[in-house]
Amino acid sequence: MSQAFRLKQSIEDAVIAGEFLPGDRLDEASLAERFGVSRTPIREALLQLGAEGFIDVRPRRGAIVSVPSPTRLFEMFETMAEIESACGRLAARRLTPDNDAAMETAHRACEIAAHEGDSEQYYADNRNFHEAIYRASRNSFLADQAFALHKRLSAYRRIQLRARNRLLQSLQEHAGILEAIRAGDEQLAATRLHDHVLVQGERFSDMVLGLAGDRRSDAAGRSGTAK
Amino acid sequence: MSQAFRLKQSIEDAVIAGEFLPGDRLDEASLAERFGVSRTPIREALLQLGAEGFIDVRPRRGAIVSVPSPTRLFEMFETMAEIESACGRLAARRLTPDNDAAMETAHRACEIAAHEGDSEQYYADNRNFHEAIYRASRNSFLADQAFALHKRLSAYRRIQLRARNRLLQSLQEHAGILEAIRAGDEQLAATRLHDHVLVQGERFSDMVLGLAGDRRSDAAGRSGTAK
DNA sequence: GTTTCTAATCTTGCATACAATTTGTATATG
DNA sequence: CATATACAAATTGTATGCAAGATTAGAAAC
């Protein structure tokens, strides 16, 4: 495959891994040297990442890793909550043995990681669990959207999972979600997934803001110029 | 602003306007000549559109306007339905006088177009109405997502709105949606928006497939390899 | 008449070169 | 000492050239 696509993946991975922090400049020349290619495929990779919202490409002013404001970040988590709950609703309606088994496997892995207190491992297994739910929606387009947003939020999710006791609490929520999906209770599955995701967003916002106010009123209070 | 971004917009507009039909090749050289620039900014524009899912960029094989399969198309409409209902739910919870007025204005415009039977005008006003709901969610990130998907589906929506009587039926559904949002009934607003959007997807699928089977079983029955 | 192999042609991918714009620095001025 | 201006350096945007892979056309074989 062409270099530009490989580079896009590499740069994305580097950002997810935290090698480039929010606000860091992604200099074309440096990246070109680092990967041993010319600026052209680097530019193409950066522009694609920009179009996906992964980084900020400001014309004539270079690319930087996005720095979402606390409000924006909350909006992203809220959107993630809505999309995940949609996946859960559809999964509850359409669950097949295959998807059920995949979720079970992922859940078991989370269990082990949680009881060992291995937050790095739990982070990875948690991702698999959520992806299993996306697939269980049996709507691959929706699953793609969910997966993309999950990736964009992964940096913030990781930080937040380090919080004490959050692992075991997260695991219990997973169990409740699984139960609802298996029972075919669309409404319950949607609600539980929604809360599960949003609590992460709220906790993160708390961390960022250093206070425990009501985040929803923050999101609701902003000027809201869409597009 | 740089040429690549202008070109991206121009090409996107041309696709939305139906100048390039699904399956058409987007030849770099021809586009470069048409816009009087070199291939470089054209390539950059195409890659960005590809990253947004607007077109298909296949390595070494050029870009074409996406040709979603009927199944994929249904999945996209189903996703749109979920996102729109999320917007409606939040709008019902957070409605402000400003957003209320904006929806009212857009609804009035739809009313006029519908009664005059002007489907082209209704198409434009309908878009404004839905955008007003996105904004009323007071979550600009969610609204952006909704807007982007709306654009991707616009070609198919337009065709479908030409169906006889659909204008007046659509208008009535709008009235019901507005009523639910104003009543602050999150659940009802979500359900009505969901059905309003999904009926378009189902109708379109019927048109494409030329039969009146149950589209849901189609979507549920596919192999569902997400990502 | 159909299929398969080969060669010519066309298109895309990448590197390099240059032009245009922004950013940084030093100097002058109030 | 702060501010403004002019010049220098660094960085991005676009054009062009060439190499590599894909598509098409034609000839040969079945």
Short mmCIF file of C-alpha atoms (C1' of nucleotides) in Angstrom, two decimals:
data_model
loop_
_atom_site.label_atom_id
_atom_site.label_comp_id
_atom_site.label_asym_id
_atom_site.label_seq_id
_atom_site.Cartn_x
_atom_site.Cartn_y
_atom_site.Cartn_z
CA MET A 1 0.00 0.00 0.00
CA SER A 2 1.09 3.58 -0.48
CA GLN A 3 3.29 5.31 2.02
CA ALA A 4 0.83 8.06 2.82
CA PHE A 5 -1.62 5.57 4.32
CA ARG A 6 1.06 3.83 6.33
CA LEU A 7 2.28 7.19 7.57
CA LYS A 8 -1.22 8.22 8.48
CA GLN A 9 -1.48 5.12 10.66
CA SER A 10 1.97 5.65 12.18
CA ILE A 11 1.30 9.27 13.07
CA GLU A 12 -2.10 8.39 14.46
CA ASP A 13 -0.55 5.64 16.57
CA ALA A 14 2.10 8.03 17.85
CA VAL A 15 -0.58 10.49 18.88
CA ILE A 16 -2.68 7.81 20.56
CA ALA A 17 0.40 6.47 22.35
CA GLY A 18 0.89 9.93 23.78
CA GLU A 19 4.17 10.52 22.01
CA PHE A 20 2.78 13.77 20.71
CA LEU A 21 0.75 15.57 23.33
CA PRO A 22 -2.22 17.85 22.65
CA GLY A 23 -0.87 21.16 21.44
CA ASP A 24 2.37 19.73 20.02
CA ARG A 25 3.30 20.90 16.56
CA LEU A 26 3.49 18.25 13.84
CA ASP A 27 6.25 19.70 11.73
CA GLU A 28 6.30 18.41 8.16
CA ALA A 29 10.07 18.51 7.78
CA SER A 30 10.80 16.72 11.07
CA LEU A 31 8.24 14.01 10.38
CA ALA A 32 9.63 13.59 6.87
CA GLU A 33 13.11 13.07 8.27
CA ARG A 34 11.90 10.75 11.02
CA PHE A 35 10.15 8.46 8.56
CA GLY A 36 12.73 8.82 5.84
CA VAL A 37 10.36 10.17 3.19
CA SER A 38 9.74 13.51 1.53
CA ARG A 39 7.24 16.06 2.77
CA THR A 40 4.64 15.09 0.19
CA PRO A 41 3.31 11.87 1.75
CA ILE A 42 3.62 13.46 5.20
CA ARG A 43 1.40 16.32 4.11
CA GLU A 44 -1.10 13.89 2.65
CA ALA A 45 -1.20 11.91 5.88
CA LEU A 46 -1.62 15.04 8.00
CA LEU A 47 -4.41 16.39 5.83
CA GLN A 48 -6.28 13.10 6.12
CA LEU A 49 -5.90 13.05 9.89
CA GLY A 50 -7.12 16.62 9.91
CA ALA A 51 -10.21 15.71 7.91
CA GLU A 52 -10.97 12.99 10.44
CA GLY A 53 -10.73 15.52 13.25
CA PHE A 54 -7.79 13.77 14.81
CA ILE A 55 -5.48 16.74 14.52
CA ASP A 56 -5.89 20.41 13.73
CA VAL A 57 -4.55 21.55 10.36
CA ARG A 58 -4.61 25.32 10.19
CA PRO A 59 -3.89 26.68 6.71
CA ARG A 60 -0.42 28.19 6.43
CA ARG A 61 0.13 27.65 10.14
CA GLY A 62 0.91 23.97 10.36
CA ALA A 63 -0.70 21.03 12.11
CA ILE A 64 -0.99 20.49 15.85
CA VAL A 65 -2.51 17.74 17.97
CA SER A 66 -6.02 18.90 18.80
CA VAL A 67 -6.55 20.58 22.12
CA PRO A 68 -10.26 20.29 22.81
CA SER A 69 -11.56 22.67 25.42
CA PRO A 70 -13.16 21.06 28.49
CA THR A 71 -16.55 21.92 27.03
CA ARG A 72 -15.68 20.39 23.70
CA LEU A 73 -14.33 17.31 25.44
CA PHE A 74 -17.53 16.88 27.36
CA GLU A 75 -19.48 17.22 24.13
CA MET A 76 -17.35 14.49 22.61
CA PHE A 77 -17.99 12.15 25.54
CA GLU A 78 -21.68 12.95 25.43
CA THR A 79 -21.75 12.11 21.72
CA MET A 80 -19.84 8.91 22.41
CA ALA A 81 -22.46 8.05 25.03
CA GLU A 82 -25.24 8.54 22.51
CA ILE A 83 -23.55 6.47 19.84
CA GLU A 84 -22.64 3.68 22.21
CA SER A 85 -26.14 3.51 23.58
CA ALA A 86 -27.42 3.27 20.02
CA CYS A 87 -25.09 0.31 19.49
CA GLY A 88 -26.34 -1.27 22.68
CA ARG A 89 -29.95 -0.80 21.69
CA LEU A 90 -29.42 -2.48 18.34
CA ALA A 91 -27.30 -5.21 19.91
CA ALA A 92 -30.10 -6.02 22.33
CA ARG A 93 -32.48 -6.29 19.39
CA ARG A 94 -30.26 -8.34 17.10
CA LEU A 95 -27.92 -10.36 19.29
CA THR A 96 -26.56 -13.52 17.69
CA PRO A 97 -24.63 -16.33 19.39
CA ASP A 98 -21.43 -15.21 17.65
CA ASN A 99 -21.61 -11.68 18.94
CA ASP A 100 -22.66 -12.92 22.35
CA ALA A 101 -19.60 -15.14 22.56
CA ALA A 102 -17.29 -12.32 21.46
CA MET A 103 -18.62 -10.03 24.17
CA GLU A 104 -18.28 -12.80 26.74
CA THR A 105 -14.64 -13.42 25.81
CA ALA A 106 -13.81 -9.73 26.02
CA HIS A 107 -15.62 -9.42 29.32
CA ARG A 108 -13.66 -12.33 30.83
CA ALA A 109 -10.41 -10.66 29.82
CA CYS A 110 -11.50 -7.44 31.52
CA GLU A 111 -12.32 -9.43 34.65
CA ILE A 112 -8.81 -10.82 34.88
CA ALA A 113 -7.14 -7.48 34.26
CA ALA A 114 -9.38 -5.73 36.77
CA HIS A 115 -8.72 -8.23 39.55
CA GLU A 116 -5.00 -7.99 38.92
CA GLY A 117 -5.27 -4.22 39.03
CA ASP A 118 -3.46 -3.98 35.71
CA SER A 119 -4.90 -0.75 34.37
CA GLU A 120 -2.83 -0.81 31.19
CA GLN A 121 -4.15 -4.26 30.32
CA TYR A 122 -7.66 -3.30 31.34
CA TYR A 123 -7.43 -0.33 29.01
CA ALA A 124 -6.76 -2.70 26.10
CA ASP A 125 -9.37 -5.27 27.11
CA ASN A 126 -11.94 -2.58 27.76
CA ARG A 127 -11.46 -1.42 24.20
CA ASN A 128 -12.12 -4.93 22.92
CA PHE A 129 -15.25 -5.20 25.01
CA HIS A 130 -16.66 -1.99 23.62
CA GLU A 131 -15.73 -2.94 20.09
CA ALA A 132 -17.55 -6.24 20.54
CA ILE A 133 -20.68 -4.26 21.39
CA TYR A 134 -20.23 -2.04 18.33
CA ARG A 135 -20.09 -5.12 16.13
CA ALA A 136 -23.04 -6.67 17.89
CA SER A 137 -25.15 -3.75 16.62
CA ARG A 138 -24.84 -5.50 13.25
CA ASN A 139 -24.58 -2.09 11.62
CA SER A 140 -21.04 -1.83 10.33
CA PHE A 141 -21.36 1.85 9.46
CA LEU A 142 -22.47 2.75 12.96
CA ALA A 143 -19.73 0.51 14.33
CA ASP A 144 -17.15 2.38 12.25
CA GLN A 145 -18.35 5.71 13.60
CA ALA A 146 -18.20 4.39 17.14
CA PHE A 147 -14.75 2.98 16.64
CA ALA A 148 -13.42 6.23 15.17
CA LEU A 149 -14.72 8.34 18.04
CA HIS A 150 -13.47 5.80 20.57
CA LYS A 151 -9.98 6.21 19.13
CA ARG A 152 -10.16 9.99 19.30
CA LEU A 153 -11.07 9.81 22.97
CA SER A 154 -8.65 7.07 23.91
CA ALA A 155 -5.99 9.43 25.25
CA TYR A 156 -8.44 10.90 27.74
CA ARG A 157 -10.01 7.57 28.62
CA ARG A 158 -6.65 6.10 29.50
CA ILE A 159 -5.83 8.82 32.01
CA GLN A 160 -9.20 8.45 33.63
CA LEU A 161 -8.99 4.65 34.01
CA ARG A 162 -6.02 5.04 36.31
CA ALA A 163 -8.30 6.42 39.01
CA ARG A 164 -8.47 4.15 42.02
CA ASN A 165 -11.31 1.63 42.11
CA ARG A 166 -12.53 2.75 38.73
CA LEU A 167 -11.47 -0.57 37.23
CA LEU A 168 -13.73 -2.67 39.42
CA GLN A 169 -16.60 -0.24 39.08
CA SER A 170 -16.18 -0.22 35.31
CA LEU A 171 -16.19 -4.01 35.29
CA GLN A 172 -19.44 -4.15 37.22
CA GLU A 173 -21.02 -1.73 34.79
CA HIS A 174 -19.89 -3.97 31.95
CA ALA A 175 -21.65 -6.90 33.59
CA GLY A 176 -24.85 -4.90 33.86
CA ILE A 177 -24.65 -3.86 30.21
CA LEU A 178 -24.09 -7.42 29.08
CA GLU A 179 -27.04 -8.59 31.14
CA ALA A 180 -29.35 -6.01 29.59
CA ILE A 181 -28.27 -6.81 26.05
CA ARG A 182 -28.76 -10.53 26.63
CA ALA A 183 -32.19 -9.93 28.08
CA GLY A 184 -33.06 -8.09 24.89
CA ASP A 185 -33.96 -5.03 26.93
CA GLU A 186 -33.12 -2.27 24.46
CA GLN A 187 -34.01 0.58 26.74
CA LEU A 188 -32.01 -0.72 29.68
CA ALA A 189 -28.99 -1.58 27.56
CA ALA A 190 -29.04 1.92 26.07
CA THR A 191 -29.34 3.62 29.45
CA ARG A 192 -26.61 1.58 31.10
CA LEU A 193 -24.18 2.13 28.23
CA HIS A 194 -24.99 5.81 28.17
CA ASP A 195 -24.25 6.22 31.86
CA HIS A 196 -21.17 4.04 31.67
CA VAL A 197 -19.60 6.24 29.02
CA LEU A 198 -20.79 9.56 30.35
CA VAL A 199 -19.46 8.95 33.84
CA GLN A 200 -16.02 8.75 32.24
CA GLY A 201 -16.53 12.09 30.55
CA GLU A 202 -17.72 13.66 33.77
CA ARG A 203 -14.84 12.26 35.75
CA PHE A 204 -12.41 13.52 33.21
CA SER A 205 -13.97 16.95 33.15
CA ASP A 206 -13.72 17.01 36.92
CA MET A 207 -10.05 16.18 36.67
CA VAL A 208 -9.46 18.87 34.10
CA LEU A 209 -11.43 21.56 35.80
CA GLY A 210 -10.46 20.58 39.30
CA LEU A 211 -13.96 21.08 40.61
CA ALA A 212 -17.10 19.01 40.94
CA GLY A 213 -19.74 21.20 39.34
CA ASP A 214 -22.52 20.02 37.07
CA ARG A 215 -20.91 19.49 33.70
CA ARG A 216 -24.19 19.33 31.91
CA SER A 217 -25.05 22.94 32.66
CA ASP A 218 -21.63 23.83 31.28
CA ALA A 219 -22.35 22.11 27.99
CA ALA A 220 -25.84 23.52 27.88
CA GLY A 221 -24.70 27.01 28.66
CA ARG A 222 -22.26 27.50 25.82
CA SER A 223 -23.10 29.52 22.74
CA GLY A 224 -23.50 26.46 20.55
CA THR A 225 -22.57 27.54 17.06
CA ALA A 226 -22.80 24.30 15.15
CA LYS A 227 -20.92 23.79 11.89
CA MET B 1 -7.11 30.35 2.39
CA SER B 2 -5.15 27.72 0.53
CA GLN B 3 -6.34 26.30 -2.73
CA ALA B 4 -6.63 22.73 -1.47
CA PHE B 5 -9.40 23.70 0.95
CA ARG B 6 -11.28 25.67 -1.67
CA LEU B 7 -10.96 22.77 -4.07
CA LYS B 8 -12.19 20.34 -1.44
CA GLN B 9 -15.32 22.43 -1.07
CA SER B 10 -15.78 22.79 -4.83
CA ILE B 11 -15.44 19.08 -5.50
CA GLU B 12 -17.74 18.25 -2.61
CA ASP B 13 -20.31 20.70 -3.95
CA ALA B 14 -20.06 19.19 -7.40
CA VAL B 15 -20.67 15.74 -5.96
CA ILE B 16 -23.62 16.93 -3.88
CA ALA B 17 -25.07 18.74 -6.87
CA GLY B 18 -25.01 15.46 -8.72
CA GLU B 19 -22.50 16.59 -11.31
CA PHE B 20 -20.45 13.52 -10.50
CA LEU B 21 -22.61 10.47 -9.97
CA PRO B 22 -21.81 7.55 -7.69
CA GLY B 23 -19.22 5.41 -9.42
CA ASP B 24 -17.76 8.23 -11.50
CA ARG B 25 -14.01 8.48 -11.55
CA LEU B 26 -12.46 11.62 -10.12
CA ASP B 27 -9.43 11.89 -12.36
CA GLU B 28 -6.64 14.00 -10.92
CA ALA B 29 -5.45 15.35 -14.24
CA SER B 30 -8.91 16.34 -15.49
CA LEU B 31 -9.79 18.05 -12.22
CA ALA B 32 -6.45 19.85 -12.25
CA GLU B 33 -7.17 21.18 -15.72
CA ARG B 34 -10.74 22.09 -14.87
CA PHE B 35 -9.70 24.17 -11.88
CA GLY B 36 -6.53 25.49 -13.47
CA VAL B 37 -4.15 24.14 -10.83
CA SER B 38 -1.59 21.37 -10.64
CA ARG B 39 -2.35 17.86 -9.43
CA THR B 40 -0.92 18.48 -5.97
CA PRO B 41 -3.76 20.51 -4.41
CA ILE B 42 -6.27 18.27 -6.21
CA ARG B 43 -4.74 15.21 -4.60
CA GLU B 44 -4.83 16.87 -1.21
CA ALA B 45 -8.49 17.76 -1.62
CA LEU B 46 -9.39 14.23 -2.76
CA LEU B 47 -7.56 12.60 0.13
CA GLN B 48 -9.38 14.81 2.60
CA LEU B 49 -12.74 13.99 1.06
CA GLY B 50 -11.75 10.33 1.21
CA ALA B 51 -10.93 10.58 4.90
CA GLU B 52 -14.37 12.06 5.51
CA GLY B 53 -15.94 9.12 3.71
CA PHE B 54 -17.37 11.33 1.01
CA ILE B 55 -15.54 9.58 -1.80
CA ASP B 56 -13.58 6.35 -2.16
CA VAL B 57 -9.84 6.73 -2.59
CA ARG B 58 -8.34 3.39 -3.53
CA PRO B 59 -4.53 3.35 -3.43
CA ARG B 60 -3.02 3.34 -6.89
CA ARG B 61 -6.46 3.06 -8.43
CA GLY B 62 -7.80 6.58 -8.19
CA ALA B 63 -10.80 8.13 -6.51
CA ILE B 64 -14.43 7.49 -7.30
CA VAL B 65 -17.68 8.82 -5.89
CA SER B 66 -18.75 6.29 -3.26
CA VAL B 67 -21.24 3.67 -4.34
CA PRO B 68 -22.73 2.35 -1.11
CA SER B 69 -24.48 -0.98 -1.43
CA PRO B 70 -28.18 -0.99 -0.53
CA THR B 71 -27.25 -2.60 2.76
CA ARG B 72 -24.61 0.00 3.49
CA LEU B 73 -27.03 2.75 2.55
CA PHE B 74 -29.61 1.41 4.94
CA GLU B 75 -26.97 1.29 7.65
CA MET B 76 -26.14 4.92 6.98
CA PHE B 77 -29.78 5.94 7.25
CA GLU B 78 -30.16 3.91 10.41
CA THR B 79 -27.11 5.65 11.89
CA MET B 80 -28.53 9.00 10.82
CA ALA B 81 -31.76 8.07 12.59
CA GLU B 82 -29.89 7.30 15.79
CA ILE B 83 -27.87 10.50 15.68
CA GLU B 84 -30.87 12.65 14.87
CA SER B 85 -32.90 11.14 17.65
CA ALA B 86 -30.03 11.86 20.03
CA CYS B 87 -30.15 15.49 18.89
CA GLY B 88 -33.90 15.55 19.43
CA ARG B 89 -33.58 14.07 22.90
CA LEU B 90 -31.06 16.69 23.96
CA ALA B 91 -33.04 19.46 22.28
CA ALA B 92 -36.12 18.48 24.27
CA ARG B 93 -34.07 18.65 27.44
CA ARG B 94 -32.27 21.93 26.72
CA LEU B 95 -34.52 23.98 24.47
CA THR B 96 -33.94 27.72 24.60
CA PRO B 97 -36.12 30.46 23.10
CA ASP B 98 -33.47 31.14 20.46
CA ASN B 99 -33.35 27.57 19.23
CA ASP B 100 -37.13 27.34 19.42
CA ALA B 101 -37.49 30.38 17.20
CA ALA B 102 -34.97 29.04 14.70
CA MET B 103 -36.86 25.76 14.37
CA GLU B 104 -40.14 27.64 14.01
CA THR B 105 -38.76 29.80 11.20
CA ALA B 106 -37.42 26.77 9.35
CA HIS B 107 -40.68 24.91 9.83
CA ARG B 108 -42.68 27.81 8.39
CA ALA B 109 -40.48 27.82 5.31
CA CYS B 110 -41.07 24.09 4.86
CA GLU B 111 -44.79 24.69 5.15
CA ILE B 112 -44.80 27.15 2.27
CA ALA B 113 -42.65 24.97 0.03
CA ALA B 114 -44.77 21.90 0.76
CA HIS B 115 -48.05 23.59 -0.03
CA GLU B 116 -46.63 24.94 -3.26
CA GLY B 117 -45.38 21.46 -4.08
CA ASP B 118 -41.90 22.85 -4.73
CA SER B 119 -39.80 19.79 -3.87
CA GLU B 120 -36.51 21.50 -4.71
CA GLN B 121 -37.28 24.31 -2.31
CA TYR B 122 -38.57 21.88 0.29
CA TYR B 123 -35.32 19.98 0.01
CA ALA B 124 -33.41 23.12 1.00
CA ASP B 125 -35.82 24.17 3.75
CA ASN B 126 -35.95 20.64 5.13
CA ARG B 127 -32.21 20.78 5.51
CA ASN B 128 -32.48 24.00 7.49
CA PHE B 129 -35.12 22.50 9.73
CA HIS B 130 -32.96 19.51 10.57
CA GLU B 131 -29.93 21.70 11.13
CA ALA B 132 -31.94 23.80 13.55
CA ILE B 133 -32.62 20.65 15.56
CA TYR B 134 -28.95 19.70 15.52
CA ARG B 135 -28.08 23.10 16.96
CA ALA B 136 -30.86 22.88 19.49
CA SER B 137 -29.07 19.87 20.99
CA ARG B 138 -26.60 22.47 22.28
CA ASN B 139 -23.81 19.99 21.63
CA SER B 140 -21.81 21.44 18.78
CA PHE B 141 -19.73 18.29 18.33
CA LEU B 142 -22.80 16.11 17.96
CA ALA B 143 -24.30 18.72 15.66
CA ASP B 144 -21.18 18.61 13.46
CA GLN B 145 -21.41 14.84 13.19
CA ALA B 146 -25.07 15.07 12.29
CA PHE B 147 -24.41 17.74 9.72
CA ALA B 148 -21.62 15.76 8.08
CA LEU B 149 -23.72 12.61 7.75
CA HIS B 150 -26.66 14.63 6.51
CA LYS B 151 -24.48 15.96 3.70
CA ARG B 152 -23.30 12.49 2.76
CA LEU B 153 -26.86 11.30 2.45
CA SER B 154 -28.21 14.38 0.71
CA ALA B 155 -28.01 12.89 -2.77
CA TYR B 156 -30.24 10.01 -1.77
CA ARG B 157 -32.58 12.13 0.29
CA ARG B 158 -33.22 14.43 -2.64
CA ILE B 159 -34.34 11.65 -4.94
CA GLN B 160 -36.62 10.27 -2.33
CA LEU B 161 -38.33 13.60 -1.57
CA ARG B 162 -39.66 13.75 -5.11
CA ALA B 163 -42.08 10.95 -4.31
CA ARG B 164 -45.67 12.14 -4.47
CA ASN B 165 -47.29 13.21 -1.22
CA ARG B 166 -44.06 12.68 0.65
CA LEU B 167 -43.71 16.44 1.10
CA LEU B 168 -46.92 16.85 3.02
CA GLN B 169 -46.33 13.73 5.05
CA SER B 170 -42.83 14.91 5.89
CA LEU B 171 -44.20 18.26 6.95
CA GLN B 172 -46.67 16.65 9.31
CA GLU B 173 -43.91 14.59 10.85
CA HIS B 174 -41.93 17.80 11.36
CA ALA B 175 -44.86 19.29 13.24
CA GLY B 176 -45.02 16.25 15.50
CA ILE B 177 -41.30 16.41 16.19
CA LEU B 178 -41.49 20.08 17.04
CA GLU B 179 -44.39 19.47 19.37
CA ALA B 180 -42.53 16.75 21.26
CA ILE B 181 -39.38 18.85 21.64
CA ARG B 182 -41.39 21.81 22.92
CA ALA B 183 -43.20 19.59 25.38
CA GLY B 184 -39.81 18.51 26.69
CA ASP B 185 -40.74 14.90 26.00
CA GLU B 186 -37.31 13.45 25.28
CA GLN B 187 -38.50 9.95 24.54
CA LEU B 188 -41.24 11.03 22.16
CA ALA B 189 -38.98 13.50 20.35
CA ALA B 190 -36.37 10.80 19.90
CA THR B 191 -38.85 8.24 18.62
CA ARG B 192 -40.51 10.60 16.19
CA LEU B 193 -37.21 11.81 14.75
CA HIS B 194 -35.97 8.26 14.48
CA ASP B 195 -39.01 7.14 12.52
CA HIS B 196 -39.00 10.28 10.38
CA VAL B 197 -35.45 9.63 9.22
CA LEU B 198 -35.68 5.88 8.93
CA VAL B 199 -38.79 5.95 6.76
CA GLN B 200 -36.70 7.84 4.20
CA GLY B 201 -34.06 5.16 4.28
CA GLU B 202 -36.62 2.44 3.91
CA ARG B 203 -38.35 4.17 1.06
CA PHE B 204 -35.09 4.68 -0.69
CA SER B 205 -34.11 1.08 -0.23
CA ASP B 206 -37.44 0.07 -1.69
CA MET B 207 -36.75 2.24 -4.71
CA VAL B 208 -33.32 0.79 -5.18
CA LEU B 209 -34.29 -2.79 -4.69
CA GLY B 210 -37.59 -2.50 -6.46
CA LEU B 211 -39.33 -4.63 -3.87
CA ALA B 212 -41.05 -4.08 -0.55
CA GLY B 213 -39.32 -6.55 1.74
CA ASP B 214 -38.35 -5.93 5.33
CA ARG B 215 -35.13 -3.92 5.16
CA ARG B 216 -34.31 -4.49 8.78
CA SER B 217 -33.84 -8.20 8.31
CA ASP B 218 -31.52 -7.35 5.46
CA ALA B 219 -29.34 -5.19 7.67
CA ALA B 220 -29.48 -7.68 10.51
CA GLY B 221 -28.71 -10.58 8.27
CA ARG B 222 -25.51 -9.32 6.78
CA SER B 223 -22.15 -10.60 7.93
CA GLY B 224 -21.37 -7.43 9.84
CA THR B 225 -17.60 -7.12 9.80
CA ALA B 226 -17.09 -3.82 11.54
CA LYS B 227 -13.92 -1.89 10.79
"C1'" DG C 1 -15.19 -17.09 -30.83
"C1'" DT C 2 -13.03 -17.03 -26.40
"C1'" DT C 3 -9.13 -16.87 -23.46
"C1'" DT C 4 -4.41 -15.70 -22.17
"C1'" DC C 5 -0.15 -13.58 -22.46
"C1'" DT C 6 2.53 -9.49 -23.58
"C1'" DA C 7 3.47 -4.83 -24.50
"C1'" DA C 8 2.14 -0.09 -24.87
"C1'" DT C 9 -0.33 3.59 -22.56
"C1'" DC C 10 -2.23 5.87 -18.93
"C1'" DT C 11 -2.61 7.13 -13.99
"C1'" DT C 12 -1.10 7.48 -9.56
"C1'" DG C 13 2.77 8.04 -5.84
"C1'" DC C 14 6.71 10.36 -4.39
"C1'" DA C 15 10.71 13.60 -4.53
"C1'" DT C 16 12.52 17.91 -5.53
"C1'" DA C 17 12.36 22.85 -6.52
"C1'" DC C 18 10.51 27.14 -6.06
"C1'" DA C 19 7.09 30.67 -4.52
"C1'" DA C 20 4.39 32.73 -0.89
"C1'" DT C 21 3.38 33.53 3.86
"C1'" DT C 22 4.20 33.50 8.58
"C1'" DT C 23 7.28 33.85 12.50
"C1'" DG C 24 11.29 35.52 14.84
"C1'" DT C 25 14.90 38.99 15.59
"C1'" DA C 26 17.29 43.07 15.59
"C1'" DT C 27 17.25 47.87 15.25
"C1'" DA C 28 15.32 52.32 15.57
"C1'" DT C 29 12.12 55.51 17.77
"C1'" DG C 30 9.01 57.49 21.16
"C1'" DC D 1 11.88 50.60 28.75
"C1'" DA D 2 8.17 49.67 25.60
"C1'" DT D 3 6.61 49.70 20.97
"C1'" DA D 4 6.93 49.75 16.11
"C1'" DT D 5 9.23 48.71 11.88
"C1'" DA D 6 12.19 46.26 8.73
"C1'" DC D 7 14.69 42.54 7.62
"C1'" DA D 8 15.99 37.52 8.00
"C1'" DA D 9 14.86 32.75 8.78
"C1'" DA D 10 11.83 29.11 8.85
"C1'" DT D 11 7.65 26.79 7.26
"C1'" DT D 12 3.93 25.89 4.39
"C1'" DG D 13 1.67 25.75 -0.46
"C1'" DT D 14 2.04 24.60 -5.28
"C1'" DA D 15 4.24 23.07 -9.61
"C1'" DT D 16 6.94 19.90 -12.15
"C1'" DG D 17 9.46 15.63 -13.20
"C1'" DC D 18 10.18 10.93 -12.88
"C1'" DA D 19 9.39 6.21 -11.23
"C1'" DA D 20 6.15 2.43 -10.31
"C1'" DG D 21 1.96 0.17 -10.60
"C1'" DA D 22 -2.55 -0.44 -13.15
"C1'" DT D 23 -5.37 -0.57 -17.29
"C1'" DT D 24 -6.08 -1.43 -21.99
"C1'" DA D 25 -5.20 -3.18 -26.59
"C1'" DG D 26 -3.49 -6.49 -29.55
"C1'" DA D 27 -1.65 -10.77 -30.89
"C1'" DA D 28 -1.28 -15.62 -30.24
"C1'" DA D 29 -3.08 -20.00 -28.69
"C1'" DC D 30 -6.82 -22.99 -27.75
#
